Coordinates of C-alpha atoms in Angstrom, one line a residue:
Chain A
M174 CA 74.6 67.0 113.0
I175 CA 78.2 66.4 112.0
N176 CA 80.4 69.5 112.1
V177 CA 82.6 69.2 109.0
K178 CA 85.7 71.5 109.1
Y179 CA 87.0 72.7 105.8
V180 CA 90.6 73.4 104.9
L181 CA 91.4 76.2 102.6
K182 CA 94.0 75.1 100.1
R183 CA 96.6 77.4 98.5
D184 CA 94.9 77.3 95.1
G185 CA 91.7 78.5 96.7
R186 CA 89.9 75.1 96.8
R187 CA 88.3 74.0 100.0
E188 CA 88.3 70.4 101.1
P189 CA 87.1 68.6 104.3
F190 CA 89.7 68.3 107.0
D191 CA 91.2 64.8 106.9
R192 CA 93.1 63.6 109.9
R193 CA 94.8 60.9 107.9
K194 CA 96.5 63.5 105.8
I195 CA 98.0 65.0 109.0
E196 CA 99.1 61.5 110.0
Y197 CA 100.6 60.9 106.7
T198 CA 102.5 64.3 106.8
C199 CA 103.9 63.3 110.2
I200 CA 105.0 60.0 108.9
K201 CA 106.7 61.7 105.9
L202 CA 108.5 63.9 108.5
G203 CA 110.0 60.7 110.0
V204 CA 108.0 60.2 113.2
P205 CA 106.8 56.7 114.3
D206 CA 103.2 55.7 113.5
D207 CA 101.9 56.0 117.0
V208 CA 103.4 59.6 117.4
A209 CA 101.9 60.5 114.0
R210 CA 98.5 59.3 115.2
R211 CA 98.7 61.2 118.5
V212 CA 99.8 64.4 116.8
S213 CA 97.1 64.2 114.2
L214 CA 94.5 64.0 116.9
L215 CA 95.9 67.0 118.6
V216 CA 96.0 68.9 115.3
E217 CA 92.4 68.0 114.6
R218 CA 91.4 69.5 117.9
R219 CA 93.1 72.8 117.1
A220 CA 92.0 73.0 113.4
Y221 CA 89.0 75.3 112.8
D222 CA 86.7 75.7 109.8
G223 CA 88.4 77.6 107.0
I224 CA 92.0 77.0 108.3
S225 CA 94.7 77.3 105.6
T226 CA 97.1 74.5 104.8
R227 CA 99.9 76.8 105.8
E228 CA 98.5 77.3 109.3
L229 CA 97.8 73.6 109.5
L230 CA 101.4 72.8 108.8
D231 CA 102.6 75.3 111.4
I232 CA 100.4 73.6 114.0
V233 CA 101.7 70.2 112.9
F234 CA 105.3 71.4 113.5
E235 CA 104.3 73.0 116.9
E236 CA 102.7 69.8 118.1
L237 CA 105.5 67.6 116.8
A238 CA 108.0 69.9 118.7
K239 CA 106.2 69.0 121.9
V240 CA 107.0 65.3 121.3
E241 CA 110.3 65.7 119.4
P242 CA 112.1 69.0 120.1
I243 CA 114.0 68.5 116.9
F244 CA 111.0 70.1 115.1
L245 CA 112.0 73.4 116.7
E246 CA 115.1 73.2 114.7
I247 CA 113.9 72.7 111.2
V248 CA 111.5 74.0 108.6
D249 CA 109.6 71.8 106.2
L250 CA 111.5 70.6 103.2
R251 CA 109.4 72.5 100.7
S252 CA 110.2 75.8 102.4
A253 CA 113.8 74.8 102.8
L254 CA 114.2 74.4 99.0
G255 CA 112.6 77.7 98.5
R256 CA 115.2 79.4 100.7
L257 CA 118.0 78.4 98.4
R258 CA 119.1 81.0 95.9
S259 CA 118.1 80.2 92.3
K260 CA 121.7 80.9 91.3
P261 CA 124.0 79.2 92.1
D262 CA 122.6 77.1 94.9
F263 CA 119.7 75.5 93.2
E264 CA 121.7 74.8 90.1
V265 CA 124.3 73.1 92.2
Y266 CA 121.6 71.3 94.2
A267 CA 119.9 70.1 91.0
R268 CA 123.1 68.4 89.9
I269 CA 123.5 66.8 93.3
L270 CA 120.0 65.3 92.9
L271 CA 120.9 64.1 89.4
R272 CA 124.1 62.4 90.6
S273 CA 122.2 60.7 93.4
I274 CA 120.0 58.9 90.8
G275 CA 123.0 57.8 88.7
F276 CA 123.8 60.6 86.3
K277 CA 127.3 62.0 85.9
T278 CA 127.1 65.8 85.7
K279 CA 129.1 68.7 84.4
P280 CA 128.5 72.3 85.7
N281 CA 126.8 75.1 83.9
L282 CA 128.2 76.3 80.6
M283 CA 127.5 78.3 77.5
I284 CA 126.4 76.5 74.4
K285 CA 125.8 78.1 71.0
G286 CA 122.6 77.2 69.4
K287 CA 121.8 78.0 65.8
C288 CA 120.4 81.4 66.7
L289 CA 121.9 82.4 70.0
E290 CA 124.3 81.4 72.7
Y291 CA 122.7 80.0 75.8
E292 CA 123.7 79.3 79.4
V293 CA 122.6 75.8 80.4
D294 CA 122.6 74.8 84.1
G295 CA 124.6 71.7 83.5
L296 CA 125.0 68.5 81.5
A297 CA 123.9 65.1 82.7
Y298 CA 125.3 61.8 81.4
S299 CA 123.8 58.4 81.5
N300 CA 124.2 55.3 79.4
G301 CA 126.3 57.1 76.8
E302 CA 123.7 59.9 76.4
V303 CA 124.0 63.5 77.4
Y304 CA 121.1 65.7 78.6
I305 CA 120.8 69.4 78.9
V306 CA 119.9 70.3 82.5
E307 CA 117.7 73.2 83.4
A308 CA 117.3 74.2 87.0
K309 CA 114.0 76.0 87.6
H310 CA 113.7 77.5 91.1
H311 CA 111.0 79.6 92.8
S312 CA 111.7 81.2 96.1
N313 CA 108.0 80.8 96.9
P314 CA 107.7 77.0 97.0
H315 CA 104.0 77.2 96.0
T316 CA 104.6 79.0 92.7
Y317 CA 103.9 76.6 89.8
T318 CA 106.2 76.3 86.9
K319 CA 104.0 77.2 83.9
L320 CA 103.6 75.9 80.4
E321 CA 105.3 79.0 79.0
D322 CA 108.4 78.2 81.0
V323 CA 108.6 74.7 79.6
M324 CA 107.9 75.9 76.1
A325 CA 110.7 78.5 76.3
I326 CA 113.1 75.8 77.5
F327 CA 112.0 73.5 74.7
S328 CA 112.8 76.2 72.1
K329 CA 116.2 76.7 73.7
Y330 CA 116.9 73.0 73.6
M331 CA 115.8 72.6 70.0
D332 CA 118.0 75.5 69.0
I333 CA 121.0 73.8 70.7
V334 CA 120.1 70.6 68.8
E335 CA 120.1 72.7 65.6
G336 CA 123.5 74.1 66.6
F337 CA 124.9 70.6 66.9
R338 CA 123.4 69.6 63.5
E339 CA 125.0 72.6 61.9
G340 CA 128.4 71.8 63.4
I341 CA 128.5 74.8 65.7
H342 CA 129.3 72.7 68.8
T343 CA 129.9 69.0 69.6
I344 CA 127.2 68.3 72.2
N345 CA 124.5 66.1 70.8
P346 CA 121.8 66.2 73.5
A347 CA 119.5 63.3 73.8
G348 CA 117.0 65.4 75.7
V349 CA 116.5 68.0 78.4
I350 CA 115.9 67.5 82.1
I351 CA 114.1 70.2 84.1
V352 CA 114.8 70.0 87.8
C353 CA 112.4 72.2 89.7
N354 CA 111.7 72.8 93.4
T355 CA 108.0 73.3 92.9
K356 CA 105.1 71.8 91.0
F357 CA 104.3 72.1 87.3
T358 CA 100.9 73.1 86.0
E359 CA 99.0 70.3 84.3
H360 CA 99.5 71.9 80.9
A361 CA 103.2 72.1 81.5
I362 CA 103.3 68.4 82.3
R363 CA 101.3 67.4 79.3
F364 CA 103.6 69.5 77.0
A365 CA 106.7 68.1 78.6
E366 CA 105.5 64.5 78.4
C367 CA 104.5 64.9 74.7
K368 CA 107.9 66.4 73.8
G369 CA 109.9 63.9 75.8
I370 CA 111.2 66.5 78.3
K371 CA 112.1 64.9 81.6
L372 CA 110.7 66.6 84.7
M373 CA 112.0 66.2 88.2
A374 CA 109.9 68.3 90.5
W375 CA 108.0 68.5 93.8
R376 CA 105.8 65.3 93.8
Y377 CA 106.5 64.7 90.2
P378 CA 106.8 62.0 88.9
K379 CA 104.6 60.4 91.5
S380 CA 106.5 58.6 94.2
R381 CA 109.8 59.6 92.5
G382 CA 109.5 63.4 93.0
I383 CA 112.4 65.4 94.3
E384 CA 111.2 65.0 97.9
D385 CA 111.5 61.2 97.5
I386 CA 114.9 61.5 96.0
I387 CA 116.0 63.8 98.9
R388 CA 114.7 61.5 101.6
K389 CA 116.1 58.4 100.1
G390 CA 119.5 59.9 99.6
H391 CA 119.4 62.0 102.8
L392 CA 120.1 65.0 100.6
Y393 CA 118.5 67.6 102.9
P394 CA 119.8 71.1 102.1
V395 CA 121.3 73.2 104.9
S396 CA 118.4 75.6 104.5
I397 CA 116.2 73.1 106.4
L398 CA 117.8 74.4 109.6
K399 CA 115.3 76.9 111.1
N400 CA 117.7 79.0 113.1
L401 CA 120.2 79.6 110.4
D402 CA 120.0 83.2 109.2
N403 CA 120.4 83.9 105.5
E404 CA 123.8 85.6 106.0
E405 CA 125.3 82.5 107.6
M406 CA 123.5 80.2 105.2
Y407 CA 124.9 82.0 102.2
K408 CA 128.4 81.7 103.7
L409 CA 128.0 78.0 104.0
L410 CA 126.5 77.6 100.5
D411 CA 129.3 79.8 99.0
S412 CA 131.8 77.5 100.6
G413 CA 130.3 74.5 99.0
I414 CA 128.4 73.3 102.1
I415 CA 125.1 72.6 100.4
L416 CA 123.8 69.6 102.3
L417 CA 123.2 68.9 106.0
M418 CA 125.5 65.9 105.3
D419 CA 128.3 68.3 104.2
L420 CA 127.8 70.3 107.3
T421 CA 128.3 67.3 109.5
K422 CA 131.7 66.8 107.9
I423 CA 132.9 70.4 108.1
D424 CA 136.2 71.2 109.6
P425 CA 135.4 73.8 112.3
S426 CA 138.7 75.6 111.6
M427 CA 137.6 76.4 108.0
S428 CA 137.7 80.2 107.5
I429 CA 134.3 80.9 105.9
G430 CA 133.4 83.9 107.9
I431 CA 131.5 82.1 110.6
P432 CA 133.0 81.9 114.1
R433 CA 134.4 78.5 115.0
C434 CA 132.1 78.1 118.0
R435 CA 129.1 78.7 115.8
I436 CA 130.4 76.2 113.2
I437 CA 130.7 73.6 115.9
Q438 CA 127.2 74.4 117.1
L439 CA 125.8 74.2 113.5
K440 CA 127.7 70.9 112.9
R441 CA 126.2 69.4 116.0
K442 CA 122.7 70.5 115.0
A443 CA 123.1 69.2 111.5
K444 CA 124.2 65.8 112.8
K445 CA 121.2 65.7 115.2
V446 CA 118.7 66.7 112.5
L447 CA 120.2 64.4 109.9
D448 CA 120.3 61.4 112.2
Y449 CA 116.7 62.0 113.0
L450 CA 115.5 62.5 109.4
S451 CA 117.6 59.5 108.2
S452 CA 116.3 57.2 110.9
S453 CA 112.8 57.2 109.5
P454 CA 111.6 54.0 107.9
E455 CA 111.4 53.8 104.1
I456 CA 108.5 56.1 103.7
S457 CA 108.0 56.2 100.0
L458 CA 107.1 52.5 99.8
R459 CA 103.9 53.0 101.9
R460 CA 103.1 56.3 100.4
S461 CA 99.8 57.2 99.0
P462 CA 100.1 60.4 96.9
E463 CA 96.6 61.6 97.4
L464 CA 97.1 61.7 101.1
S465 CA 99.3 64.7 101.5
L466 CA 98.9 68.2 102.7
Chain B
M133 CA 133.2 125.6 81.9
I134 CA 130.2 124.0 80.2
N135 CA 127.5 122.7 82.4
V136 CA 126.3 119.5 80.8
K137 CA 123.0 118.2 82.1
Y138 CA 122.5 114.5 82.2
V139 CA 119.2 112.7 81.6
L140 CA 118.5 109.5 83.5
K141 CA 117.0 106.9 81.1
R142 CA 114.6 104.3 82.2
D143 CA 117.1 101.5 81.9
G144 CA 119.4 103.3 84.3
R145 CA 121.8 104.7 81.7
R146 CA 122.6 108.4 81.7
E147 CA 123.1 110.5 78.7
P148 CA 123.7 114.2 78.0
F149 CA 120.6 116.3 77.6
D150 CA 120.0 116.8 73.9
R151 CA 117.6 119.6 72.8
R152 CA 117.2 118.0 69.3
K153 CA 115.5 115.0 70.9
I154 CA 112.9 117.2 72.5
E155 CA 112.4 119.0 69.2
Y156 CA 112.0 115.6 67.4
T157 CA 109.6 114.4 70.1
C158 CA 107.5 117.5 69.5
I159 CA 107.5 117.0 65.8
K160 CA 106.4 113.4 66.2
L161 CA 103.5 114.7 68.3
G162 CA 102.4 116.7 65.3
V163 CA 103.5 120.3 66.1
P164 CA 105.0 122.5 63.4
D165 CA 108.8 122.8 63.3
D166 CA 108.9 126.4 64.8
V167 CA 106.7 125.4 67.7
A168 CA 108.9 122.3 68.3
R169 CA 111.9 124.5 68.4
R170 CA 110.4 127.0 70.8
V171 CA 109.2 124.3 73.1
S172 CA 112.5 122.5 73.1
L173 CA 114.2 125.7 74.3
L174 CA 111.7 126.1 77.1
V175 CA 112.1 122.5 78.1
E176 CA 115.9 122.9 78.1
R177 CA 115.6 125.8 80.5
R178 CA 113.5 123.7 82.9
A179 CA 115.5 120.5 82.7
Y180 CA 118.0 119.8 85.5
D181 CA 120.9 117.5 85.9
G182 CA 119.6 113.9 86.6
I183 CA 116.1 114.5 85.3
S184 CA 114.3 111.3 84.2
T185 CA 112.9 110.9 80.7
R186 CA 109.5 110.5 82.3
E187 CA 109.7 114.0 83.9
L188 CA 111.1 115.4 80.7
L189 CA 108.1 114.1 78.8
D190 CA 105.7 115.6 81.4
I191 CA 107.4 118.9 80.9
V192 CA 107.2 118.6 77.1
F193 CA 103.4 118.0 77.4
E194 CA 103.1 121.0 79.9
E195 CA 104.9 123.4 77.6
L196 CA 103.1 122.1 74.5
A197 CA 99.8 122.7 76.3
K198 CA 100.7 126.4 76.7
V199 CA 100.9 126.7 72.9
E200 CA 98.4 124.0 71.9
P201 CA 95.8 123.4 74.6
I202 CA 95.0 120.1 73.0
F203 CA 97.9 118.6 74.8
L204 CA 95.9 119.0 78.0
E205 CA 93.5 116.4 76.5
I206 CA 95.9 113.6 75.6
V207 CA 98.5 111.3 77.0
D208 CA 101.5 110.1 75.0
L209 CA 100.9 107.2 72.6
R210 CA 103.1 104.8 74.5
S211 CA 101.1 105.3 77.7
A212 CA 97.9 105.2 75.7
L213 CA 98.8 101.7 74.4
G214 CA 99.7 100.6 77.9
R215 CA 96.2 101.6 79.2
L216 CA 94.4 99.1 76.9
R217 CA 93.6 95.8 78.5
S218 CA 95.7 92.9 77.3
K219 CA 92.5 91.0 76.7
P220 CA 90.5 91.6 74.7
D221 CA 91.5 95.2 73.8
F222 CA 95.0 94.8 72.7
E223 CA 94.2 91.6 70.8
V224 CA 91.5 93.5 68.8
Y225 CA 93.9 96.4 68.4
A226 CA 96.6 94.2 67.1
R227 CA 94.3 92.9 64.4
I228 CA 93.3 96.4 63.5
L229 CA 97.0 97.3 63.0
L230 CA 97.5 94.2 60.8
R231 CA 94.5 95.0 58.6
S232 CA 95.9 98.6 58.2
I233 CA 99.0 97.2 56.6
G234 CA 97.1 94.9 54.2
F235 CA 96.4 91.7 56.1
K236 CA 93.0 90.1 56.3
T237 CA 92.4 88.8 59.8
K238 CA 90.3 86.4 61.8
P239 CA 89.7 86.7 65.5
N240 CA 91.2 84.6 68.3
L241 CA 90.5 80.9 68.2
M242 CA 91.6 77.6 69.7
I243 CA 93.9 75.4 67.6
K244 CA 95.1 71.9 68.5
G245 CA 98.8 71.4 68.2
K246 CA 100.4 68.0 68.4
C247 CA 100.7 68.2 72.2
L248 CA 98.1 70.7 73.4
E249 CA 95.3 72.9 72.4
Y250 CA 96.2 76.6 72.3
E251 CA 94.4 79.9 72.1
V252 CA 95.9 82.1 69.4
D253 CA 95.1 85.8 69.2
G254 CA 94.1 85.7 65.6
L255 CA 95.0 84.6 62.1
A256 CA 96.4 87.0 59.5
Y257 CA 96.1 86.3 55.7
S258 CA 98.3 87.8 53.0
N259 CA 99.3 86.6 49.5
G260 CA 97.6 83.2 50.1
E261 CA 99.5 82.6 53.3
V262 CA 98.2 82.4 56.8
Y263 CA 100.0 83.6 59.9
I264 CA 99.4 82.9 63.6
V265 CA 99.0 86.2 65.4
E266 CA 100.2 86.6 69.0
A267 CA 99.3 89.9 70.8
K268 CA 101.8 90.7 73.6
H269 CA 100.8 93.5 75.8
H270 CA 102.4 95.1 78.8
S271 CA 100.4 97.6 80.9
N272 CA 103.8 99.2 81.7
P273 CA 104.8 100.5 78.3
H274 CA 108.5 100.3 79.3
T275 CA 108.5 96.6 80.1
Y276 CA 110.5 94.8 77.5
T277 CA 109.3 91.6 75.9
K278 CA 111.9 89.0 76.6
L279 CA 113.6 86.2 74.8
E280 CA 111.7 83.6 77.0
D281 CA 108.4 85.0 75.8
V282 CA 109.4 84.7 72.1
M283 CA 110.8 81.2 72.7
A284 CA 107.6 80.1 74.3
I285 CA 105.6 81.5 71.4
F286 CA 107.9 79.7 69.0
S287 CA 107.3 76.4 70.7
K288 CA 103.6 76.9 70.5
Y289 CA 103.8 77.8 66.8
M290 CA 106.0 74.8 66.1
D291 CA 103.5 72.5 67.9
I292 CA 100.6 74.0 65.9
V293 CA 102.7 73.3 62.7
E294 CA 103.1 69.7 63.9
G295 CA 99.4 69.5 64.5
F296 CA 98.8 70.4 60.9
R297 CA 101.3 67.9 59.7
E298 CA 99.6 65.2 61.7
G299 CA 96.2 66.1 60.3
I300 CA 94.8 67.4 63.6
H301 CA 93.7 70.6 62.0
T302 CA 93.7 72.3 58.6
I303 CA 95.5 75.5 59.2
N304 CA 99.0 75.4 57.6
P305 CA 100.7 78.5 59.1
A306 CA 103.5 80.1 57.1
G307 CA 104.8 81.9 60.2
V308 CA 103.9 83.7 63.4
I309 CA 103.5 87.5 63.9
I310 CA 104.0 88.9 67.3
V311 CA 102.3 92.3 67.8
C312 CA 103.6 94.1 70.9
N313 CA 103.0 97.5 72.5
T314 CA 106.5 97.6 73.9
K315 CA 110.1 96.9 72.8
F316 CA 111.8 93.6 72.6
T317 CA 115.1 92.8 74.2
E318 CA 118.0 92.5 71.8
H319 CA 118.2 88.7 72.4
A320 CA 114.5 88.4 71.7
I321 CA 114.9 90.2 68.4
R322 CA 117.9 88.1 67.3
F323 CA 116.0 84.9 68.1
A324 CA 112.9 86.1 66.2
E325 CA 114.9 87.1 63.2
C326 CA 116.8 83.9 63.1
K327 CA 113.6 81.8 63.3
G328 CA 111.7 83.9 60.9
I329 CA 109.2 85.2 63.5
K330 CA 107.8 88.6 62.4
L331 CA 107.7 91.3 65.1
M332 CA 105.6 94.4 65.1
A333 CA 106.5 96.4 68.2
W334 CA 107.3 99.8 69.6
R335 CA 110.0 101.2 67.3
Y336 CA 110.5 97.9 65.6
P337 CA 111.2 97.4 62.8
K338 CA 112.9 100.8 62.6
S339 CA 110.7 103.4 60.9
R340 CA 107.9 100.8 60.5
G341 CA 107.2 100.3 64.3
I342 CA 103.7 100.2 65.5
E343 CA 103.9 104.0 66.3
D344 CA 104.5 104.6 62.6
I345 CA 101.7 102.4 61.6
I346 CA 99.4 104.1 64.0
R347 CA 100.4 107.6 62.9
K348 CA 100.1 106.8 59.2
G349 CA 96.7 105.1 59.5
H350 CA 95.4 107.6 62.2
L351 CA 94.8 104.6 64.3
Y352 CA 95.0 106.3 67.7
P353 CA 93.3 104.3 70.5
V354 CA 90.6 106.0 72.6
S355 CA 92.9 105.5 75.5
I356 CA 95.0 108.4 74.3
L357 CA 92.3 110.7 75.8
K358 CA 93.6 112.0 79.1
N359 CA 90.4 112.7 80.9
L360 CA 88.7 109.5 80.1
D361 CA 88.5 107.4 83.2
N362 CA 89.0 103.7 83.0
E363 CA 85.3 102.9 83.7
E364 CA 84.2 105.0 80.7
M365 CA 87.0 103.7 78.6
Y366 CA 86.1 100.1 79.2
K367 CA 82.5 100.8 78.3
L368 CA 83.6 102.3 75.0
L369 CA 86.1 99.4 74.3
D370 CA 83.5 96.8 75.2
S371 CA 81.1 98.4 72.7
G372 CA 83.7 98.1 69.9
I373 CA 84.8 101.7 70.1
I374 CA 88.6 101.1 70.0
L375 CA 89.9 104.0 68.0
L376 CA 89.5 107.7 68.3
M377 CA 88.2 107.4 64.7
D378 CA 85.4 105.1 65.9
L379 CA 84.5 107.6 68.6
T380 CA 84.1 110.4 66.1
K381 CA 81.5 108.3 64.3
I382 CA 79.6 107.1 67.4
D383 CA 75.8 107.6 67.5
P384 CA 75.2 109.5 70.8
S385 CA 72.0 107.6 71.4
M386 CA 73.8 104.3 71.7
S387 CA 73.1 102.8 75.0
I388 CA 76.5 101.8 76.3
G389 CA 76.1 103.0 79.8
I390 CA 77.6 106.5 79.3
P391 CA 75.2 109.5 79.4
R392 CA 74.3 110.9 76.0
C393 CA 75.7 114.4 76.9
R394 CA 79.1 112.8 77.9
I395 CA 79.2 110.8 74.7
I396 CA 78.6 114.0 72.7
Q397 CA 81.4 115.7 74.7
L398 CA 83.8 112.7 74.1
K399 CA 82.9 112.6 70.4
R400 CA 83.8 116.3 70.1
K401 CA 87.0 115.8 71.9
A402 CA 87.9 112.8 69.8
K403 CA 87.3 114.8 66.6
K404 CA 89.4 117.7 67.8
V405 CA 92.3 115.4 68.9
L406 CA 92.1 113.3 65.8
D407 CA 92.1 116.3 63.5
Y408 CA 95.1 117.7 65.3
L409 CA 97.1 114.5 65.2
S410 CA 96.2 113.7 61.7
S411 CA 97.1 117.2 60.4
S412 CA 100.7 116.6 61.1
P413 CA 103.1 116.3 58.2
E414 CA 104.3 112.8 57.1
I415 CA 106.6 112.4 60.1
S416 CA 108.1 109.0 59.5
L417 CA 109.8 110.2 56.3
R418 CA 112.1 112.6 58.1
R419 CA 112.5 110.5 61.1
S420 CA 115.9 109.6 62.5
P421 CA 115.5 106.7 65.0
E422 CA 118.4 107.7 67.2
L423 CA 116.8 111.0 67.9
S424 CA 114.0 110.1 70.2
L425 CA 113.3 110.3 73.9

């Protein structure tokens, strides 16, 4: 008799434990293949029937930390994105992601539509076209962005388009881009695709999701550091230190309300973590989307 | 020195206690002018600086109950509407309200838009035109319906219109009517007015809000009965007994899971309450919208 262990997914579904998914998760986290394999075996041994994916990820990080102590220093990327504040951090971060894939951006601004004046989270320029940017952030990284959210954004966008047509403003948007730290529901995706709304979200579009953009551009947010408390983190973010990369370049004598010695320590950590995460092979190329935790 | 008492409103604002508002509230509840005046004086005596509107309403009901014991039997209309379930009760109720002001209605159905298939909460017909009905219910009667909700509904409506234009279905909606048990934010109202969306909500439009429609048509929901527990209430609602009026006509031998003797008791209560609430003078005519709790 084979003893199949089931994993409880966040949406309530159960699926058989699959060691390859653990291996794949490890590889995505930047560890070499042989380490990934070893860790996946150790995790398999500790997994029990009915374990949640959250617990499983904790065990992965624990086991990885035994091989690579750097995993004591960081949280997973998905949680790191959730730690950012919706305003202004994630709006700023969304524009960083857009620039990394070739857009020019402008910060948030107010635009008058036909009916109302709206705040938009940025403008993005590419090939002579301008797009309205909407940053959609959930502090719980497992909250889906719903159809209603996308429909509301579409109404806002259309009203801004009408505002242009009626000569109320001079921005003639070619479309709207929603940058989101979480996933979209299936209905939300179908609606967006049908209306020509561009989505940049967790694992969407496949193999060009924000996690891929972040890994390729080494655009890890400072919130990936585990032992950075919120107060310190907000001081960094408020001073424009959004990325680990920014932190590695920080001048320790900057007066941002964090002691110089702590800044030096954080800078060193950031460098170590960034070097580690950036040294990983080009993961996205050998990625199989169905094999992920 | 005059000792002004302030009342803490639900939105956090403070305003001076105004006895006329209490008087007006009482009149709206159907009591004669002289009783309203007497009660307002008693309430004024019991009010203290910093009292919340919720407490004030409780005191109004307590004092009213001393003059008219019927007020021991009922909750205020706003809370009564909140007690209904969003689905299906409030959807059914919304259609009852629409019929009372001259629409013909059809129940909820699925309609394919250009992009997606949507559930709409009903269709309303008047003067050869058909409207999409959206019922928006909040169990907390003080939750505002926001701009984003109206924008999402507008997108859905527009997509249904596109569905018609592309020959996907045969319903050619002339507009959308949102029936809501609470208030809308100012932005939501401005957007709706600009886009031609009809709103039927608490105190909107002024002097034709749903509370006026309910009073004029004696369309009090059974949820206005105070000593009706949720289990009993859902049994009534599930059997199609939505209004106090329906309850007064119920056949006590109906098998809806409530003992016959209790049905008789409820029927008697319903009749008493309905007679009382319906005997009030035509309130809306002498109504001044700024004078209300």
